[in-house]
Short mmCIF file of C-alpha atoms in Angstrom, two decimals:
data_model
loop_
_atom_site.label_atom_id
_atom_site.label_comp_id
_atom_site.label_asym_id
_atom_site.label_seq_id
_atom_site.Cartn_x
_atom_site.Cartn_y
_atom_site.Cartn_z
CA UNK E 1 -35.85 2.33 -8.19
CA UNK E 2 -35.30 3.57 -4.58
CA UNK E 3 -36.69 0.77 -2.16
CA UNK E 4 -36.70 -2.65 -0.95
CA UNK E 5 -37.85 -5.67 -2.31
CA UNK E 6 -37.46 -9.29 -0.84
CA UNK E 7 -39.93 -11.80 -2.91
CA UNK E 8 -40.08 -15.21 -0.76
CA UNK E 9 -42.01 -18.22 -2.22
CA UNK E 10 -44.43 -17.51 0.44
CA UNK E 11 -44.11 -13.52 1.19
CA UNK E 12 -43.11 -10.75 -0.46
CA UNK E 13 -41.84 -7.79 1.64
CA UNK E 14 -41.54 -4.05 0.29
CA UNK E 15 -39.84 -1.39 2.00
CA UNK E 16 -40.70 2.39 0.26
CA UNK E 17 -39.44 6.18 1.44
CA UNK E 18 -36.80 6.70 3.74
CA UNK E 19 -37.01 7.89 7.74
CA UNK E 20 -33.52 7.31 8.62
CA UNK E 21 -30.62 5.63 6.97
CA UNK E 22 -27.89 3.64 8.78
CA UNK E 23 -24.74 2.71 7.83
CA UNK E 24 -23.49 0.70 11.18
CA UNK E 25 -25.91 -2.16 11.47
CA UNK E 26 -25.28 -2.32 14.97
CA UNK E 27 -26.90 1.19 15.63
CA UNK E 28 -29.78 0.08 13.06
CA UNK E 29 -30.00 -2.94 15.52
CA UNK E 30 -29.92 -1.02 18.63
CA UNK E 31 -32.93 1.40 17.13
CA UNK E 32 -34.60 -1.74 16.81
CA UNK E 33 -34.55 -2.54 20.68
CA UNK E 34 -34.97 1.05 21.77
CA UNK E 35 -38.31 1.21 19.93
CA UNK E 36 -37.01 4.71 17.82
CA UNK E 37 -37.08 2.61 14.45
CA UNK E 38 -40.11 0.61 14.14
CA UNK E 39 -38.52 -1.20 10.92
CA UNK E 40 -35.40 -1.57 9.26
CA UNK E 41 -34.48 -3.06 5.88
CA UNK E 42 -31.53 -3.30 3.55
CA UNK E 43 -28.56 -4.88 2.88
CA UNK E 44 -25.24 -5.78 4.74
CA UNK E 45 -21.92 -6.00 3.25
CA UNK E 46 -19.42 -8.94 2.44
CA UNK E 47 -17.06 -7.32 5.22
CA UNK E 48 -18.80 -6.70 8.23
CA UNK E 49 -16.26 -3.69 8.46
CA UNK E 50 -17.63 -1.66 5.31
CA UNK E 51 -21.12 0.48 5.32
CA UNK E 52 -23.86 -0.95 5.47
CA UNK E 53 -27.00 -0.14 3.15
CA UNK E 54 -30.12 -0.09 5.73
CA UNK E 55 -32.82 2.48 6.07
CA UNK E 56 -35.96 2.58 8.67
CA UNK E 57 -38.55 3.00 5.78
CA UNK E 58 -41.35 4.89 5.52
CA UNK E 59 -43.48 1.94 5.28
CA UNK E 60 -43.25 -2.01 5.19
CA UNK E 61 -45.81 -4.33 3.76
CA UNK E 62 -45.26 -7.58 4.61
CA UNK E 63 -47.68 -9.75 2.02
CA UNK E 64 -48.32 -13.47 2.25
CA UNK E 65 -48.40 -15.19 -0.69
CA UNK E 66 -46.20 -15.63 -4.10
CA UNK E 67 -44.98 -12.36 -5.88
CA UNK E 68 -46.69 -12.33 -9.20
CA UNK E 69 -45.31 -9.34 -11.50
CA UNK E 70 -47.34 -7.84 -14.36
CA UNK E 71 -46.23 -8.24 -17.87
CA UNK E 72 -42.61 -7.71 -17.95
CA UNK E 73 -41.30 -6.19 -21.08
CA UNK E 74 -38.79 -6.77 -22.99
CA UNK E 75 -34.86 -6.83 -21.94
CA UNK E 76 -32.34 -4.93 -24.00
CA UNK E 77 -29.69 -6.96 -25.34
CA UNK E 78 -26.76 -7.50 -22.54
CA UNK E 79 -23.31 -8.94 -23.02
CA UNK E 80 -20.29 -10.08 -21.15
CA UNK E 81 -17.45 -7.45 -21.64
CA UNK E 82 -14.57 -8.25 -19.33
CA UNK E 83 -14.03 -11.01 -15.99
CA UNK E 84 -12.42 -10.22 -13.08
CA UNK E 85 -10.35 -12.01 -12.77
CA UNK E 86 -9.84 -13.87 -16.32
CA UNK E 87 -11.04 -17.66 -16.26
CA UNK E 88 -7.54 -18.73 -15.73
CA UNK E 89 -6.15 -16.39 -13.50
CA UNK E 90 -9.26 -17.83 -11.04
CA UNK E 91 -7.49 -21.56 -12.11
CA UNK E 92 -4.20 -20.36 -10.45
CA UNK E 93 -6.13 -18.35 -7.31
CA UNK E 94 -7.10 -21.90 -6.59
CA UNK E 95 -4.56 -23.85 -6.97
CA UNK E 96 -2.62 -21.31 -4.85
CA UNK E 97 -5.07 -21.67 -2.46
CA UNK E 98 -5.35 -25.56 -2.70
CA UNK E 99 -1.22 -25.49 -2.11
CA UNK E 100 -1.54 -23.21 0.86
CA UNK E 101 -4.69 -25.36 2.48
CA UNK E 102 -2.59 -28.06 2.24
CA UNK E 103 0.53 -26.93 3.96
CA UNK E 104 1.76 -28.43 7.41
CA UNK E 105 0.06 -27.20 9.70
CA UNK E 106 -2.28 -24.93 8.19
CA UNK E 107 -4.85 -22.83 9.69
CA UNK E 108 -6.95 -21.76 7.03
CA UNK E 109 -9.14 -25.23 5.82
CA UNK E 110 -11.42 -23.33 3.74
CA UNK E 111 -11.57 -19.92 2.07
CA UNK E 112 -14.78 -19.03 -0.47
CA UNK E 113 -12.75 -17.75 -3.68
CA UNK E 114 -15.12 -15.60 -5.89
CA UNK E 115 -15.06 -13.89 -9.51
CA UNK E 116 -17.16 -11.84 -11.47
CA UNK E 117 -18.27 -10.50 -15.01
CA UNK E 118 -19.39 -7.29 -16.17
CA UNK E 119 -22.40 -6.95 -18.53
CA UNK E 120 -23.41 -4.24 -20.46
CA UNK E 121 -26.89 -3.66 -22.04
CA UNK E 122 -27.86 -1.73 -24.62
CA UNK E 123 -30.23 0.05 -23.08
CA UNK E 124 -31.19 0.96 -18.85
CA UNK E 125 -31.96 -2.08 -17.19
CA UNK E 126 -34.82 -1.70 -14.63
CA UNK E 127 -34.34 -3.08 -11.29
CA UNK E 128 -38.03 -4.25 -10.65
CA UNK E 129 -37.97 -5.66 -14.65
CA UNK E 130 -34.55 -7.84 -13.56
CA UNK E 131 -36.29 -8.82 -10.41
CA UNK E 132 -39.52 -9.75 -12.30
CA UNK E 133 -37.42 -12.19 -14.53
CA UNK E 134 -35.11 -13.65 -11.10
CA UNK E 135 -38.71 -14.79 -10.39
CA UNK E 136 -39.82 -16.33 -13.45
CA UNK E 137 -36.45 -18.18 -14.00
CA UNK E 138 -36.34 -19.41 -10.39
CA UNK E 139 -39.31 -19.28 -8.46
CA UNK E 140 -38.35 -21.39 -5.49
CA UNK E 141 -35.46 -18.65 -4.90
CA UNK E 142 -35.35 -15.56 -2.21
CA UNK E 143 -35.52 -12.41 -5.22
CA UNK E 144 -34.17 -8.92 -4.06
CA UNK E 145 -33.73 -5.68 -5.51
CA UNK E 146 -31.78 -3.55 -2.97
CA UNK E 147 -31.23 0.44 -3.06
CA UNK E 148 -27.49 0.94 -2.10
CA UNK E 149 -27.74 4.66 -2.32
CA UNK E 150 -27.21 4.74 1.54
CA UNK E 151 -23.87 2.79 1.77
CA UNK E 152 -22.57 5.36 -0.87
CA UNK E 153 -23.24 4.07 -3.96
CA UNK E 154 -25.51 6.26 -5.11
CA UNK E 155 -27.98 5.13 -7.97
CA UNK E 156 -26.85 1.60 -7.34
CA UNK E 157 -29.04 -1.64 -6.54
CA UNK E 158 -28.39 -4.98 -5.44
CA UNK E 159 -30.05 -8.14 -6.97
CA UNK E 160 -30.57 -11.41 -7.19
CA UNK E 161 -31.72 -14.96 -6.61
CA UNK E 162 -30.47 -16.41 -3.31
CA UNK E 163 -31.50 -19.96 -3.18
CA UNK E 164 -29.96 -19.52 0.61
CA UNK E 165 -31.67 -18.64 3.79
CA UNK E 166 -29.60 -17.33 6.44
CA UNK E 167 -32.05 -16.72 9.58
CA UNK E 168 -36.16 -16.52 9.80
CA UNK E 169 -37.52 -15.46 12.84
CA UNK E 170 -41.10 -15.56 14.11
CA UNK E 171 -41.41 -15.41 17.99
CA UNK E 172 -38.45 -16.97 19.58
CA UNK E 173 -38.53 -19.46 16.84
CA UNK E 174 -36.50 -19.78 14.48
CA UNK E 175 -34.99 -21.34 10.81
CA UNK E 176 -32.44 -21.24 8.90
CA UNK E 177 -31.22 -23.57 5.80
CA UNK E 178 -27.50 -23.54 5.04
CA UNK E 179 -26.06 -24.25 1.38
CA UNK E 180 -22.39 -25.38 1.01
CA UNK E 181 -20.90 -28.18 -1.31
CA UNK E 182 -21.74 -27.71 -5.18
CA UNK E 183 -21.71 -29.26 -9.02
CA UNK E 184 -23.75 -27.71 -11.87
CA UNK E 185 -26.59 -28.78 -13.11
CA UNK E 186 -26.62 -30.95 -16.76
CA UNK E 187 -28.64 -31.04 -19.62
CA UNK E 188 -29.18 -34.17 -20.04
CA UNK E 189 -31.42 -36.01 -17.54
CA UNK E 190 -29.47 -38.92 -17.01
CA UNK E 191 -26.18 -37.15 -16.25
CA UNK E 192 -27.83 -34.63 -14.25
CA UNK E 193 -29.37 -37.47 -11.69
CA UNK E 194 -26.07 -39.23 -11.83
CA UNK E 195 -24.47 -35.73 -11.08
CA UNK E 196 -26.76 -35.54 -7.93
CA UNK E 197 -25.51 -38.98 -6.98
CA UNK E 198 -21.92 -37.77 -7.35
CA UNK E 199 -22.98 -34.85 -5.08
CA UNK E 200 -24.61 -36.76 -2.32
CA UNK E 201 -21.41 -39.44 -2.17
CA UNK E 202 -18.84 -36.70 -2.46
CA UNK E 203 -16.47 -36.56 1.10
CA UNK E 204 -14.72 -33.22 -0.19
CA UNK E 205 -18.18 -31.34 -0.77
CA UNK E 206 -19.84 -33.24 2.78
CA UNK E 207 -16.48 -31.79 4.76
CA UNK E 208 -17.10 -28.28 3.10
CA UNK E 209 -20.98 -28.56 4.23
CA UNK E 210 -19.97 -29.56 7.45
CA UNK E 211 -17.72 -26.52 8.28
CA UNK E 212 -20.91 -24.16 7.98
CA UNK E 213 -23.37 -26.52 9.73
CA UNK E 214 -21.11 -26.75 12.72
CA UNK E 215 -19.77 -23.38 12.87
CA UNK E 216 -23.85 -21.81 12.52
CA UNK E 217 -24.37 -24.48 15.54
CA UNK E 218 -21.66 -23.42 17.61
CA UNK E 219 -22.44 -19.44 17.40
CA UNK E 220 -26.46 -20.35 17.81
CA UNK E 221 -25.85 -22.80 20.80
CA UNK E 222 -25.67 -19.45 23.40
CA UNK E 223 -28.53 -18.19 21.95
CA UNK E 224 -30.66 -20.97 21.19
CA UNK E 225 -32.25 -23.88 23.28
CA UNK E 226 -33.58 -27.25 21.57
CA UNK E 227 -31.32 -26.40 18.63
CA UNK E 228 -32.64 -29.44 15.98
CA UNK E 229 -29.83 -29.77 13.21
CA UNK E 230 -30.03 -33.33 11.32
CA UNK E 231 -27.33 -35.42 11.05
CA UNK E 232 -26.98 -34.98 7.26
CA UNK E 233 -27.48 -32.58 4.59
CA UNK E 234 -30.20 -32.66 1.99
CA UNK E 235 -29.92 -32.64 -1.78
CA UNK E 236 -31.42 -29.61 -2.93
CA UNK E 237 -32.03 -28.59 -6.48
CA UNK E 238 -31.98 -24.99 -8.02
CA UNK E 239 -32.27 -24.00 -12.42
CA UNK E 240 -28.22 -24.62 -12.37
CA UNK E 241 -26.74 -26.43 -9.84
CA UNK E 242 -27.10 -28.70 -7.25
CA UNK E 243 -26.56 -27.78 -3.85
CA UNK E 244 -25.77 -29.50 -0.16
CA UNK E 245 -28.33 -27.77 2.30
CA UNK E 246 -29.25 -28.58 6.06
CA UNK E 247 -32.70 -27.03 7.40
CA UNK E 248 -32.24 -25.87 11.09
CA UNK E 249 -34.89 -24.91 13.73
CA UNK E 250 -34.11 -23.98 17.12
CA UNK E 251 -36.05 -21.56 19.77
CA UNK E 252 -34.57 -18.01 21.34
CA UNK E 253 -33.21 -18.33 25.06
CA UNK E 254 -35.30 -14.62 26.58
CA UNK E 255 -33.91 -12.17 25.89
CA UNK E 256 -34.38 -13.05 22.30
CA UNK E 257 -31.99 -11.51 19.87
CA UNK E 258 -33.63 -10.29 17.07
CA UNK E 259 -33.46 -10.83 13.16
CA UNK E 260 -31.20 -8.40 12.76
CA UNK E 261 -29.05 -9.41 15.60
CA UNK E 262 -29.06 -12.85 14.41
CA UNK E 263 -27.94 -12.34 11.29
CA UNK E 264 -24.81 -10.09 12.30
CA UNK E 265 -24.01 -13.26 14.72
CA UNK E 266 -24.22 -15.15 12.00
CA UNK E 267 -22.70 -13.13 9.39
CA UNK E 268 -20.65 -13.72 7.27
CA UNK E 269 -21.06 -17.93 7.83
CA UNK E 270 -18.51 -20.44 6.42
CA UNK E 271 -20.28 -20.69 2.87
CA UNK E 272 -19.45 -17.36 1.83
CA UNK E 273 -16.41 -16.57 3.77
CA UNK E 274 -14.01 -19.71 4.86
CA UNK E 275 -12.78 -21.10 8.15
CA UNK E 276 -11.85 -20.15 10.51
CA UNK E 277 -14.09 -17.15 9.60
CA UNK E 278 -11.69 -14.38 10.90
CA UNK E 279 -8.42 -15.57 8.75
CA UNK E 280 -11.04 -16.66 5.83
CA UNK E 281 -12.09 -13.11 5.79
CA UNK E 282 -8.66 -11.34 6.00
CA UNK E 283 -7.00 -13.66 3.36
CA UNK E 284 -9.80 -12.80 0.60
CA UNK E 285 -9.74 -9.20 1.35
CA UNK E 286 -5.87 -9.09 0.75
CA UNK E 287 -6.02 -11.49 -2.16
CA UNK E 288 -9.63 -10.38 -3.99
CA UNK E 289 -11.13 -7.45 -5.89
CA UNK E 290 -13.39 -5.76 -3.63
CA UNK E 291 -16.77 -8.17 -3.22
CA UNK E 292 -19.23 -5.02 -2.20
CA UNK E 293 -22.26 -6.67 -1.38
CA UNK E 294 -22.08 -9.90 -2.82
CA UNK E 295 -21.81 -12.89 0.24
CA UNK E 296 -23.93 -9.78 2.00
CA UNK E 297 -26.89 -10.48 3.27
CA UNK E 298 -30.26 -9.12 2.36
CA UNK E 299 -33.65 -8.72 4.86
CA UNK E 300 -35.75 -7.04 7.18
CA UNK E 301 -36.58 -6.85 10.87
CA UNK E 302 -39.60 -5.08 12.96
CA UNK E 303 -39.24 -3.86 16.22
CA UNK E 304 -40.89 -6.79 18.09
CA UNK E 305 -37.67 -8.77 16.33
CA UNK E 306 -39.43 -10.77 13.50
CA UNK E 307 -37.77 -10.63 10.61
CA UNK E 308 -35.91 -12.45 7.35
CA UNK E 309 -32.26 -12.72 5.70
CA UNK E 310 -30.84 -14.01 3.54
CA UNK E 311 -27.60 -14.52 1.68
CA UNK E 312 -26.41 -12.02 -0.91
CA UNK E 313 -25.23 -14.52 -3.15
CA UNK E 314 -26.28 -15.11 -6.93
CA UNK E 315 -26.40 -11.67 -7.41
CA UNK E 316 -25.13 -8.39 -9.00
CA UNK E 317 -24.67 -5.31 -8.75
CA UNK E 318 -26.56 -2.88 -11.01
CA UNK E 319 -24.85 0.56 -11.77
CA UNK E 320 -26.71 3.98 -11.69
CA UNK E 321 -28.46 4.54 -15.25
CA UNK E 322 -28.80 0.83 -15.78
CA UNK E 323 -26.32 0.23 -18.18
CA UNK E 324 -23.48 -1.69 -16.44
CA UNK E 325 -24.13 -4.90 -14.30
CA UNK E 326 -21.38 -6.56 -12.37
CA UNK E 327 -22.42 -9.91 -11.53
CA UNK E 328 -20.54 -12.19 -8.86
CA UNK E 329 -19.99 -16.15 -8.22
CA UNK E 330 -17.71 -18.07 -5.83
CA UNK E 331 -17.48 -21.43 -4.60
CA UNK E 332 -15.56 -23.11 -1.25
CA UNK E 333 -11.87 -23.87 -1.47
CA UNK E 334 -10.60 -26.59 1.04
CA UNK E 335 -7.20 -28.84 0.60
CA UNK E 336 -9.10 -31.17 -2.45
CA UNK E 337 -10.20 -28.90 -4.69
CA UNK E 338 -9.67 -28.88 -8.08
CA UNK E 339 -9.14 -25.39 -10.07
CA UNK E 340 -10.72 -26.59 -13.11
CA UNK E 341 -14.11 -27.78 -11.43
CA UNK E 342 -14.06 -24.75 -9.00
CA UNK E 343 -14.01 -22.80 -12.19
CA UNK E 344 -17.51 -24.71 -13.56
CA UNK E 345 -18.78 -24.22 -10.41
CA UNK E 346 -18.53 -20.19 -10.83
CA UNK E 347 -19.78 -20.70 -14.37
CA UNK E 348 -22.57 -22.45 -13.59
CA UNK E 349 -23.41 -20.09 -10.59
CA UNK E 350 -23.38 -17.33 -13.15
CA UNK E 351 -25.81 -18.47 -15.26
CA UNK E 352 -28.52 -18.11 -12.43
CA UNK E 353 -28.55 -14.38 -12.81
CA UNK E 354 -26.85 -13.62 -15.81
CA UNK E 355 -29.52 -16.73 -17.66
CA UNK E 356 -32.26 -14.30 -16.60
CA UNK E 357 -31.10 -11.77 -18.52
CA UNK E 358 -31.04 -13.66 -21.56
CA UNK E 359 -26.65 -13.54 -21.36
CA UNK E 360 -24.71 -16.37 -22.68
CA UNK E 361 -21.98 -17.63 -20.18
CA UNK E 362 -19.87 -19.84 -22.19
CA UNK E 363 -18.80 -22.66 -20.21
CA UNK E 364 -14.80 -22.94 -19.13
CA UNK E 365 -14.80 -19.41 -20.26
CA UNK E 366 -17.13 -17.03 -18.15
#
């Protein structure tokens, strides 16, 4: 596959052939406002510092409606075959973490700690195929398939099933809809409404939520007049876990930033990175295996400044010839945490890609 492909409940957005690549989204952005790109679409990395995978395409259809693939055939057999890093090495990252959040006079008060498995299959994997399935498993989600050719991965594509929206932007209006604060999904119906419950009454996963909500309103508030955030989050349900989430609107101050720009203000928020943002990001780089494009974001912008992203997360990375996949999960770290649930939380955020491919993720043991 060499493209773009963001499948919305409502829209589906494909991005085909190549007119110029860019690496620095800032220059992508700035082709944008100079009117030399009339599109861009892609994918931007975990650190803002790395290469970026956007291209002006050769063409971008922007359809309404549901994405609805043909008959998908079927999946070669895929398995786990090593975690990096092993289940209880993540156990003592957090706990490390927990120790250090909770030192006098800290400065860090939350930092996103992350994991991730690698799959083989027994046969290529196909991009659009994986995609296909995202979208059966979890329709209400934001599906991508990403070409990361031009950050230098040649071969490589992103994909997933963010159930996160980072910005939307028609006009000068705009949306986004925040996730942070998390417990998996449970079989049984009873303990999974009871686990909702636990959710919704839970201080530690409210004061995570509440780092993003505030920080996004504090970097839109230049930007933005009649800014409408509510007062508290919303319960919001996904195929495996249960999620905190807070729908924001607000409209542009002139002149109006555009998608792009937007999301590089925005990027990387709280939920995937920590606060404060800058130390977040320089602890997990110095502490973590590279992320790549995972906590990215994914989308598209026009040259009038409409546009969509959203965030990289539930995802993988598929190699070139389709038989590795490295799939990624994290989950927010602030002073009461507990390694053993943070752990769950990973496994259970697993399962929403790797559960499309028909891959077991044992739980405690991912």
């Amino acid at each position: 596959m060499t493209g773009f492909l963001l499948a919305r409940p409502d829209s589906v957005v494909r991005g085909t052939g190549v007119r110029a690549v860019h690496r620095d989204p800032w220059q992508a952005a700035a082709a944008l406002r100079d009117g030399s790109a009339r599109a861009i679409a892609g994918a931007l990395p975990f650190d803002p510092r790395e290469a970026a995978a956007l291209v002006e395409p050769d063409e971008l259809i922007d359809a309404v409606g549901s994405w609805r693939p043909a008959a998908l055939p079927e999946l070669p057999a895929v398995r786990i075959v090593d975690r990096t890093p092993e289940p209880a090495e993540h156990r003592a990252r957090v706990a490390r973490l927990v120790a250090l959040l909770n030192e006098p006079g800290a400065r860090l008060r939350k930092v996103v700690a992350a994991r991730s498995v690698r799959v083989a299959a027994d046969a290529a994997l196909d991009p659009e195929v994986i995609a296909g399935y995202l979208l059966i498993r979890h329709p209400r989600a934001n599906v991508f398939a990403v070409d990361l050719t031009p950050a230098g991965r040649p071969g490589a594509t992103l994909l997933g099933a963010s159930p996160e929206l980072l910005i939307h932007r028609r006009g000068t209006a705009v949306e986004l809809y925040p996730l942070a604060g998390t417990l998996p999904r449970l079989a049984d119906p009873v303990a999974d409404t009871a686990q909702a419950d636990l959710l919704v009454a839970s201080a530690k996963n409210h004061a995570e939520h509440a780092f993003v909500v505030d920080w996004i309103a504090e970097r839109l508030a230049p930007v933005c007049t009649g800014l409408s955030v509510p007062e508290r989050p919303r319960l919001v349900a996904t195929h495996d876990v249960w999620h905190l989430g807070t729908p924001i609107h607000g409209v542009l101050r002139e002149p109006a930033p555009s998608a792009l720009e937007l999301a590089l203000l925005l990027h990387p928020t709280p939920a995937v990175c920590g606060t404060p943002t800058a130390d977040a990001l320089e602890y997990i780089t110095g502490h973590e295996e590279d992320r790549g494009f995972y906590g990215g974001a994914v989308g598209w912008c026009t040259a009038d400044g409409d546009g969509t992203w959203v965030v990289a997360i539930r995802s993988a990375e598929l190699a070139a010839g389709g038989r590795e996949l490295r799939a990624y999960a994290g989950g927010g770290i602030v002073a009461a945490s507990d390694p053993g649930a943070e752990l769950a939380e990973t496994t259970a955020k697993l399962r929403t890609l790797l559960g499309a491919l028909d891959c077991p993720v044992p739980s405690g043991e991912a």
